[in-house]
């Protein structure tokens, strides 16, 4: 979700809340122990960990130059005579590429909606029930290559080759994979907040409680094999797709400060840490939900 969309939604929700306040009234007698907040949330997501699609295996054959290498099953048909011809057989064993992908600043921004209900107060110290909803839209990608290759120099005749035990490590074949990941993350939390209010409208608070995250994820991976001696001409490819919906429990802790401009309108800024009890992901990606973050919220008290 881009920053402009986030601010547009936050502004719209804020105007709705102000409209409701105008109907209720802004004098001190209308203020109660229930408040609503809306704002911008930032979450410093950890890098996504990718495991790309397997590039697959490949066996190639060439005679004079690796630039002319072709698939073994096709090329061996050119050597049906009885006279042995020296050729090179290239054996490539594919693998799954490991890589990681990070997130930009704007992708770490989301929306937070929350509410607070006073449970107990003794002078300037109070205990509140709090609940929040956050949503983020993030995407990332990772690139990598994996696999091993060796070449054996042999003789071909009669549609077959006479293998020997002498081989060498080569790099005639290159492999590269790209894995993409998109996630819509929705986080609901419930908790308790302990606050202290000063006479000038300033307040300090700490909050903690359980979280439930819903991750709606899409991922796809594709890989290709290339003949590096022939200007990276393609030799083969593989692709895959995996989508998942996962729920994950967790815990959060937050500390912040608030300032009330009037009995009904205020601003809060807080630092928050989220701990996920596990990870979410698909066949091709793993995402850790542990993260530091912060929230900037408009407060409305009724």
mmCIF file of C-alpha atoms in Angstrom:
data_model
loop_
_atom_site.group_PDB
_atom_site.id
_atom_site.type_symbol
_atom_site.label_atom_id
_atom_site.label_comp_id
_atom_site.label_asym_id
_atom_site.label_seq_id
_atom_site.Cartn_x
_atom_site.Cartn_y
_atom_site.Cartn_z
ATOM 1 C CA UNK A 1 0.000 0.000 0.000
ATOM 2 C CA UNK A 2 1.603 3.265 -1.077
ATOM 3 C CA UNK A 3 1.941 6.221 1.275
ATOM 4 C CA UNK A 4 -0.503 8.417 -0.648
ATOM 5 C CA UNK A 5 -3.239 5.783 -0.340
ATOM 6 C CA UNK A 6 -2.528 5.365 3.354
ATOM 7 C CA UNK A 7 -2.766 9.098 4.025
ATOM 8 C CA UNK A 8 -5.955 9.390 1.965
ATOM 9 C CA UNK A 9 -7.635 6.648 3.996
ATOM 10 C CA UNK A 10 -6.380 8.023 7.305
ATOM 11 C CA UNK A 11 -7.570 11.524 6.386
ATOM 12 C CA UNK A 12 -10.985 10.219 5.405
ATOM 13 C CA UNK A 13 -11.403 8.282 8.637
ATOM 14 C CA UNK A 14 -10.242 11.288 10.634
ATOM 15 C CA UNK A 15 -12.798 13.555 8.981
ATOM 16 C CA UNK A 16 -15.525 11.020 9.748
ATOM 17 C CA UNK A 17 -14.493 10.948 13.389
ATOM 18 C CA UNK A 18 -14.407 14.768 13.587
ATOM 19 C CA UNK A 19 -17.874 14.889 12.036
ATOM 20 C CA UNK A 20 -19.196 12.541 14.699
ATOM 21 C CA UNK A 21 -17.533 14.653 17.402
ATOM 22 C CA UNK A 22 -19.181 17.784 16.044
ATOM 23 C CA UNK A 23 -22.573 16.146 16.449
ATOM 24 C CA UNK A 24 -21.770 14.992 19.971
ATOM 25 C CA UNK A 25 -20.254 18.280 21.114
ATOM 26 C CA UNK A 26 -16.816 19.334 22.309
ATOM 27 C CA UNK A 27 -17.485 20.555 25.829
ATOM 28 C CA UNK A 28 -15.967 18.789 28.819
ATOM 29 C CA UNK A 29 -19.261 17.208 29.874
ATOM 30 C CA UNK A 30 -19.427 15.223 26.619
ATOM 31 C CA UNK A 31 -16.037 13.596 27.180
ATOM 32 C CA UNK A 32 -16.097 10.077 28.591
ATOM 33 C CA UNK A 33 -13.711 7.193 29.167
ATOM 34 C CA UNK A 34 -13.921 5.776 25.630
ATOM 35 C CA UNK A 35 -11.635 6.924 22.829
ATOM 36 C CA UNK A 36 -11.027 6.108 19.182
ATOM 37 C CA UNK A 37 -7.779 6.512 17.247
ATOM 38 C CA UNK A 38 -6.662 6.367 13.627
ATOM 39 C CA UNK A 39 -3.223 6.807 12.171
ATOM 40 C CA UNK A 40 -0.172 5.626 10.309
ATOM 41 C CA UNK A 41 1.737 2.539 11.368
ATOM 42 C CA UNK A 42 5.345 1.688 10.549
ATOM 43 C CA UNK A 43 6.735 -1.844 10.816
ATOM 44 C CA UNK A 44 10.358 -2.695 10.095
ATOM 45 C CA UNK A 45 9.790 -6.092 8.508
ATOM 46 C CA UNK A 46 12.633 -8.578 8.458
ATOM 47 C CA UNK A 47 13.896 -9.718 5.071
ATOM 48 C CA UNK A 48 11.897 -12.400 3.303
ATOM 49 C CA UNK A 49 13.827 -15.662 2.840
ATOM 50 C CA UNK A 50 13.390 -17.223 -0.604
ATOM 51 C CA UNK A 51 13.878 -20.758 -1.870
ATOM 52 C CA UNK A 52 13.510 -20.635 -5.653
ATOM 53 C CA UNK A 53 12.092 -23.268 -7.927
ATOM 54 C CA UNK A 54 14.528 -26.059 -8.847
ATOM 55 C CA UNK A 55 16.195 -25.273 -12.154
ATOM 56 C CA UNK A 56 16.172 -28.940 -13.162
ATOM 57 C CA UNK A 57 18.927 -31.126 -14.619
ATOM 58 C CA UNK A 58 20.524 -30.869 -18.042
ATOM 59 C CA UNK A 59 22.919 -33.046 -20.043
ATOM 60 C CA UNK A 60 24.520 -31.428 -23.052
ATOM 61 C CA UNK A 61 26.942 -32.531 -25.765
ATOM 62 C CA UNK A 62 29.305 -30.644 -28.039
ATOM 63 C CA UNK A 63 32.278 -31.492 -30.216
ATOM 64 C CA UNK A 64 34.411 -28.427 -30.919
ATOM 65 C CA UNK A 65 32.975 -25.541 -28.922
ATOM 66 C CA UNK A 66 30.634 -25.239 -25.954
ATOM 67 C CA UNK A 67 28.875 -22.491 -27.879
ATOM 68 C CA UNK A 68 27.439 -25.253 -30.085
ATOM 69 C CA UNK A 69 26.256 -27.387 -27.169
ATOM 70 C CA UNK A 70 22.865 -29.020 -27.530
ATOM 71 C CA UNK A 71 20.698 -31.462 -25.640
ATOM 72 C CA UNK A 72 22.427 -34.826 -25.334
ATOM 73 C CA UNK A 73 19.446 -36.877 -26.505
ATOM 74 C CA UNK A 74 19.253 -34.800 -29.689
ATOM 75 C CA UNK A 75 22.959 -34.345 -30.404
ATOM 76 C CA UNK A 76 23.962 -37.990 -29.957
ATOM 77 C CA UNK A 77 21.905 -38.880 -33.038
ATOM 78 C CA UNK A 78 24.556 -37.079 -35.099
ATOM 79 C CA UNK A 79 27.140 -39.698 -34.112
ATOM 80 C CA UNK A 80 25.730 -42.947 -35.479
ATOM 81 C CA UNK A 81 28.856 -44.045 -37.380
ATOM 82 C CA UNK A 82 31.323 -46.696 -36.276
ATOM 83 C CA UNK A 83 34.346 -44.407 -36.103
ATOM 84 C CA UNK A 84 34.728 -42.873 -32.594
ATOM 85 C CA UNK A 85 34.560 -39.078 -32.522
ATOM 86 C CA UNK A 86 35.858 -37.070 -29.537
ATOM 87 C CA UNK A 87 33.059 -35.118 -27.851
ATOM 88 C CA UNK A 88 32.412 -33.435 -24.518
ATOM 89 C CA UNK A 89 29.446 -34.300 -22.317
ATOM 90 C CA UNK A 90 28.323 -31.617 -19.887
ATOM 91 C CA UNK A 91 26.271 -32.785 -16.889
ATOM 92 C CA UNK A 92 24.450 -30.111 -14.902
ATOM 93 C CA UNK A 93 22.577 -30.927 -11.671
ATOM 94 C CA UNK A 94 20.070 -28.266 -10.746
ATOM 95 C CA UNK A 95 19.334 -26.894 -7.296
ATOM 96 C CA UNK A 96 17.082 -24.458 -5.470
ATOM 97 C CA UNK A 97 18.480 -20.951 -5.146
ATOM 98 C CA UNK A 98 18.558 -19.398 -1.677
ATOM 99 C CA UNK A 99 18.167 -15.636 -1.506
ATOM 100 C CA UNK A 100 16.521 -12.867 0.478
ATOM 101 C CA UNK A 101 14.527 -9.743 -0.259
ATOM 102 C CA UNK A 102 14.017 -6.577 1.768
ATOM 103 C CA UNK A 103 11.269 -3.953 1.935
ATOM 104 C CA UNK A 104 11.291 -0.247 1.252
ATOM 105 C CA UNK A 105 10.148 2.492 3.638
ATOM 106 C CA UNK A 106 6.800 3.045 1.959
ATOM 107 C CA UNK A 107 6.067 -0.673 1.940
ATOM 108 C CA UNK A 108 6.568 -0.737 5.706
ATOM 109 C CA UNK A 109 3.784 1.808 6.196
ATOM 110 C CA UNK A 110 0.271 0.733 7.040
ATOM 111 C CA UNK A 111 -2.939 1.874 8.685
ATOM 112 C CA UNK A 112 -3.864 1.504 12.343
ATOM 113 C CA UNK A 113 -7.332 1.809 13.847
ATOM 114 C CA UNK A 114 -7.817 1.470 17.575
ATOM 115 C CA UNK A 115 -10.030 1.998 20.563
ATOM 116 C CA UNK A 116 -9.540 2.382 24.289
ATOM 117 C CA UNK A 117 -11.980 1.921 27.170
ATOM 118 C CA UNK A 118 -11.229 3.011 30.711
ATOM 119 C CA UNK A 119 -11.451 0.215 33.286
ATOM 120 C CA UNK A 120 -10.036 1.832 36.408
ATOM 121 C CA UNK A 121 -8.585 5.148 37.493
ATOM 122 C CA UNK A 122 -7.050 6.414 40.717
ATOM 123 C CA UNK A 123 -6.039 10.036 40.429
ATOM 124 C CA UNK A 124 -3.665 10.375 37.490
ATOM 125 C CA UNK A 125 -3.075 6.645 37.024
ATOM 126 C CA UNK A 126 -5.456 4.612 34.903
ATOM 127 C CA UNK A 127 -5.890 1.137 33.457
ATOM 128 C CA UNK A 128 -7.539 0.807 30.037
ATOM 129 C CA UNK A 129 -8.688 -1.953 27.752
ATOM 130 C CA UNK A 130 -7.200 -1.391 24.271
ATOM 131 C CA UNK A 131 -7.775 -2.980 20.865
ATOM 132 C CA UNK A 132 -6.135 -2.245 17.513
ATOM 133 C CA UNK A 133 -6.352 -3.265 13.883
ATOM 134 C CA UNK A 134 -3.435 -2.819 11.465
ATOM 135 C CA UNK A 135 -3.044 -3.621 7.793
ATOM 136 C CA UNK A 136 0.038 -3.675 5.563
ATOM 137 C CA UNK A 137 0.640 -4.460 1.899
ATOM 138 C CA UNK A 138 4.214 -5.498 1.090
ATOM 139 C CA UNK A 139 6.073 -7.099 -1.792
ATOM 140 C CA UNK A 140 9.623 -8.258 -2.311
ATOM 141 C CA UNK A 141 11.747 -10.314 -4.686
ATOM 142 C CA UNK A 142 14.930 -12.343 -4.557
ATOM 143 C CA UNK A 143 17.423 -13.472 -7.196
ATOM 144 C CA UNK A 144 19.871 -16.344 -7.081
ATOM 145 C CA UNK A 145 21.402 -19.325 -8.779
ATOM 146 C CA UNK A 146 22.216 -22.875 -7.712
ATOM 147 C CA UNK A 147 23.523 -26.086 -9.185
ATOM 148 C CA UNK A 148 26.737 -27.928 -10.045
ATOM 149 C CA UNK A 149 28.340 -28.944 -13.337
ATOM 150 C CA UNK A 150 31.090 -31.176 -14.643
ATOM 151 C CA UNK A 151 32.322 -32.071 -18.137
ATOM 152 C CA UNK A 152 33.661 -35.401 -19.345
ATOM 153 C CA UNK A 153 35.703 -35.755 -22.548
ATOM 154 C CA UNK A 154 34.653 -39.020 -24.266
ATOM 155 C CA UNK A 155 34.224 -40.663 -27.674
ATOM 156 C CA UNK A 156 30.898 -41.013 -29.448
ATOM 157 C CA UNK A 157 30.060 -43.784 -31.938
ATOM 158 C CA UNK A 158 27.007 -45.839 -32.829
ATOM 159 C CA UNK A 159 24.690 -43.420 -31.023
ATOM 160 C CA UNK A 160 26.493 -43.940 -27.707
ATOM 161 C CA UNK A 161 29.414 -42.539 -25.777
ATOM 162 C CA UNK A 162 32.198 -44.375 -23.980
ATOM 163 C CA UNK A 163 32.271 -42.797 -20.558
ATOM 164 C CA UNK A 164 35.423 -42.649 -18.440
ATOM 165 C CA UNK A 165 36.185 -41.571 -14.924
ATOM 166 C CA UNK A 166 38.036 -38.411 -15.915
ATOM 167 C CA UNK A 167 35.971 -35.235 -15.562
ATOM 168 C CA UNK A 168 36.513 -31.602 -14.679
ATOM 169 C CA UNK A 169 34.457 -28.880 -13.092
ATOM 170 C CA UNK A 170 33.252 -26.373 -15.709
ATOM 171 C CA UNK A 171 30.882 -23.428 -16.024
ATOM 172 C CA UNK A 172 29.362 -23.718 -19.474
ATOM 173 C CA UNK A 173 25.854 -23.572 -18.023
ATOM 174 C CA UNK A 174 24.526 -20.681 -15.970
ATOM 175 C CA UNK A 175 21.385 -20.694 -13.850
ATOM 176 C CA UNK A 176 19.370 -17.825 -12.441
ATOM 177 C CA UNK A 177 16.067 -17.715 -10.605
ATOM 178 C CA UNK A 178 13.696 -14.943 -9.562
ATOM 179 C CA UNK A 179 11.156 -15.381 -6.780
ATOM 180 C CA UNK A 180 8.469 -12.791 -6.040
ATOM 181 C CA UNK A 181 6.377 -12.390 -2.910
ATOM 182 C CA UNK A 182 3.271 -10.304 -2.180
ATOM 183 C CA UNK A 183 1.581 -10.217 1.215
ATOM 184 C CA UNK A 184 -1.442 -8.499 2.695
ATOM 185 C CA UNK A 185 -0.990 -8.606 6.465
ATOM 186 C CA UNK A 186 -3.854 -7.911 8.878
ATOM 187 C CA UNK A 187 -3.091 -7.710 12.598
ATOM 188 C CA UNK A 188 -5.651 -7.619 15.436
ATOM 189 C CA UNK A 189 -4.560 -7.113 19.028
ATOM 190 C CA UNK A 190 -6.242 -6.882 22.400
ATOM 191 C CA UNK A 191 -4.524 -5.754 25.554
ATOM 192 C CA UNK A 192 -4.247 -3.592 28.619
ATOM 193 C CA UNK A 193 -2.668 -0.152 28.872
ATOM 194 C CA UNK A 194 -1.362 1.545 32.022
ATOM 195 C CA UNK A 195 -1.231 5.330 31.700
ATOM 196 C CA UNK A 196 -0.256 8.368 33.704
ATOM 197 C CA UNK A 197 -1.790 11.780 32.951
ATOM 198 C CA UNK A 198 -0.178 15.134 33.699
ATOM 199 C CA UNK A 199 -2.079 18.384 34.296
ATOM 200 C CA UNK A 200 -1.049 19.938 30.987
ATOM 201 C CA UNK A 201 -2.716 17.268 28.801
ATOM 202 C CA UNK A 202 0.414 15.178 28.390
ATOM 203 C CA UNK A 203 0.250 11.486 29.151
ATOM 204 C CA UNK A 204 2.574 8.478 29.160
ATOM 205 C CA UNK A 205 1.494 4.881 28.728
ATOM 206 C CA UNK A 206 2.613 1.305 28.232
ATOM 207 C CA UNK A 207 0.486 -1.442 26.663
ATOM 208 C CA UNK A 208 0.759 -5.145 25.982
ATOM 209 C CA UNK A 209 -1.373 -8.051 24.851
ATOM 210 C CA UNK A 210 -1.861 -10.908 22.376
ATOM 211 C CA UNK A 211 -2.034 -10.481 18.602
ATOM 212 C CA UNK A 212 -3.570 -12.477 15.787
ATOM 213 C CA UNK A 213 -2.146 -11.979 12.296
ATOM 214 C CA UNK A 214 -3.714 -13.026 9.016
ATOM 215 C CA UNK A 215 -1.263 -13.236 6.113
ATOM 216 C CA UNK A 216 -2.712 -13.406 2.606
ATOM 217 C CA UNK A 217 0.287 -14.394 0.478
ATOM 218 C CA UNK A 218 1.077 -14.906 -3.186
ATOM 219 C CA UNK A 219 4.419 -16.107 -4.518
ATOM 220 C CA UNK A 220 5.861 -17.268 -7.793
ATOM 221 C CA UNK A 221 9.288 -18.446 -8.866
ATOM 222 C CA UNK A 222 10.886 -19.010 -12.235
ATOM 223 C CA UNK A 223 14.343 -20.207 -13.195
ATOM 224 C CA UNK A 224 16.290 -20.539 -16.409
ATOM 225 C CA UNK A 225 19.362 -22.375 -17.671
ATOM 226 C CA UNK A 226 21.693 -20.616 -20.126
ATOM 227 C CA UNK A 227 24.663 -21.515 -22.288
ATOM 228 C CA UNK A 228 27.224 -19.001 -21.091
ATOM 229 C CA UNK A 229 29.554 -19.794 -24.006
ATOM 230 C CA UNK A 230 26.860 -18.874 -26.533
ATOM 231 C CA UNK A 231 25.864 -15.463 -25.262
ATOM 232 C CA UNK A 232 23.561 -16.867 -22.570
ATOM 233 C CA UNK A 233 21.273 -18.591 -25.039
ATOM 234 C CA UNK A 234 18.457 -20.437 -23.201
ATOM 235 C CA UNK A 235 18.720 -24.163 -22.541
ATOM 236 C CA UNK A 236 15.731 -24.778 -20.272
ATOM 237 C CA UNK A 237 13.379 -23.242 -17.738
ATOM 238 C CA UNK A 238 11.140 -24.029 -14.780
ATOM 239 C CA UNK A 239 8.437 -22.112 -12.950
ATOM 240 C CA UNK A 240 6.066 -22.522 -10.028
ATOM 241 C CA UNK A 241 3.403 -20.667 -8.044
ATOM 242 C CA UNK A 242 2.238 -21.008 -4.452
ATOM 243 C CA UNK A 243 -0.425 -19.001 -2.576
ATOM 244 C CA UNK A 244 -1.293 -19.325 1.098
ATOM 245 C CA UNK A 245 -3.537 -17.905 3.831
ATOM 246 C CA UNK A 246 -2.116 -18.310 7.327
ATOM 247 C CA UNK A 247 -3.076 -17.249 10.850
ATOM 248 C CA UNK A 248 -0.323 -16.680 13.383
ATOM 249 C CA UNK A 249 -0.577 -15.823 17.066
ATOM 250 C CA UNK A 250 1.821 -13.430 18.715
ATOM 251 C CA UNK A 251 2.383 -10.804 21.377
ATOM 252 C CA UNK A 252 3.076 -7.090 21.360
ATOM 253 C CA UNK A 253 4.395 -4.449 23.731
ATOM 254 C CA UNK A 254 4.192 -0.694 23.222
ATOM 255 C CA UNK A 255 5.239 2.475 25.005
ATOM 256 C CA UNK A 256 4.253 5.972 24.030
ATOM 257 C CA UNK A 257 3.170 9.488 24.848
ATOM 258 C CA UNK A 258 -0.084 11.290 24.167
ATOM 259 C CA UNK A 259 -1.108 14.918 24.194
ATOM 260 C CA UNK A 260 -4.698 16.150 24.325
ATOM 261 C CA UNK A 261 -5.221 19.493 22.593
ATOM 262 C CA UNK A 262 -8.734 19.627 24.036
ATOM 263 C CA UNK A 263 -11.084 17.327 25.926
ATOM 264 C CA UNK A 264 -11.873 15.507 22.696
ATOM 265 C CA UNK A 265 -8.880 15.661 20.331
ATOM 266 C CA UNK A 266 -5.343 14.439 20.891
ATOM 267 C CA UNK A 267 -2.224 12.985 19.300
ATOM 268 C CA UNK A 268 -0.188 9.955 20.294
ATOM 269 C CA UNK A 269 3.174 8.605 19.239
ATOM 270 C CA UNK A 270 4.366 5.178 20.313
ATOM 271 C CA UNK A 271 7.144 2.634 19.869
ATOM 272 C CA UNK A 272 5.975 -0.940 19.401
ATOM 273 C CA UNK A 273 7.506 -4.402 19.216
ATOM 274 C CA UNK A 274 5.705 -7.420 17.758
ATOM 275 C CA UNK A 275 6.749 -10.997 18.455
ATOM 276 C CA UNK A 276 5.271 -13.740 16.301
ATOM 277 C CA UNK A 277 5.091 -17.219 17.790
ATOM 278 C CA UNK A 278 6.007 -18.612 14.360
ATOM 279 C CA UNK A 279 6.600 -17.630 10.758
ATOM 280 C CA UNK A 280 4.306 -17.407 7.748
ATOM 281 C CA UNK A 281 5.095 -18.261 4.158
ATOM 282 C CA UNK A 282 4.598 -20.407 1.108
ATOM 283 C CA UNK A 283 6.542 -23.129 -0.654
ATOM 284 C CA UNK A 284 8.979 -20.506 -1.938
ATOM 285 C CA UNK A 285 9.230 -17.951 0.868
ATOM 286 C CA UNK A 286 9.393 -17.650 4.660
ATOM 287 C CA UNK A 287 8.484 -14.395 6.402
ATOM 288 C CA UNK A 288 9.296 -13.675 10.049
ATOM 289 C CA UNK A 289 6.728 -11.443 11.759
ATOM 290 C CA UNK A 290 9.011 -10.256 14.584
ATOM 291 C CA UNK A 291 9.575 -6.541 14.113
ATOM 292 C CA UNK A 292 10.084 -3.157 15.712
ATOM 293 C CA UNK A 293 7.791 -0.381 14.624
ATOM 294 C CA UNK A 294 5.919 2.720 15.625
ATOM 295 C CA UNK A 295 2.544 4.418 15.334
ATOM 296 C CA UNK A 296 1.424 8.009 14.945
ATOM 297 C CA UNK A 297 -2.266 8.358 15.839
ATOM 298 C CA UNK A 298 -4.988 10.958 16.076
ATOM 299 C CA UNK A 299 -7.059 10.483 19.221
ATOM 300 C CA UNK A 300 -10.759 11.234 19.585
ATOM 301 C CA UNK A 301 -12.488 10.982 22.982
ATOM 302 C CA UNK A 302 -16.250 10.794 23.471
#
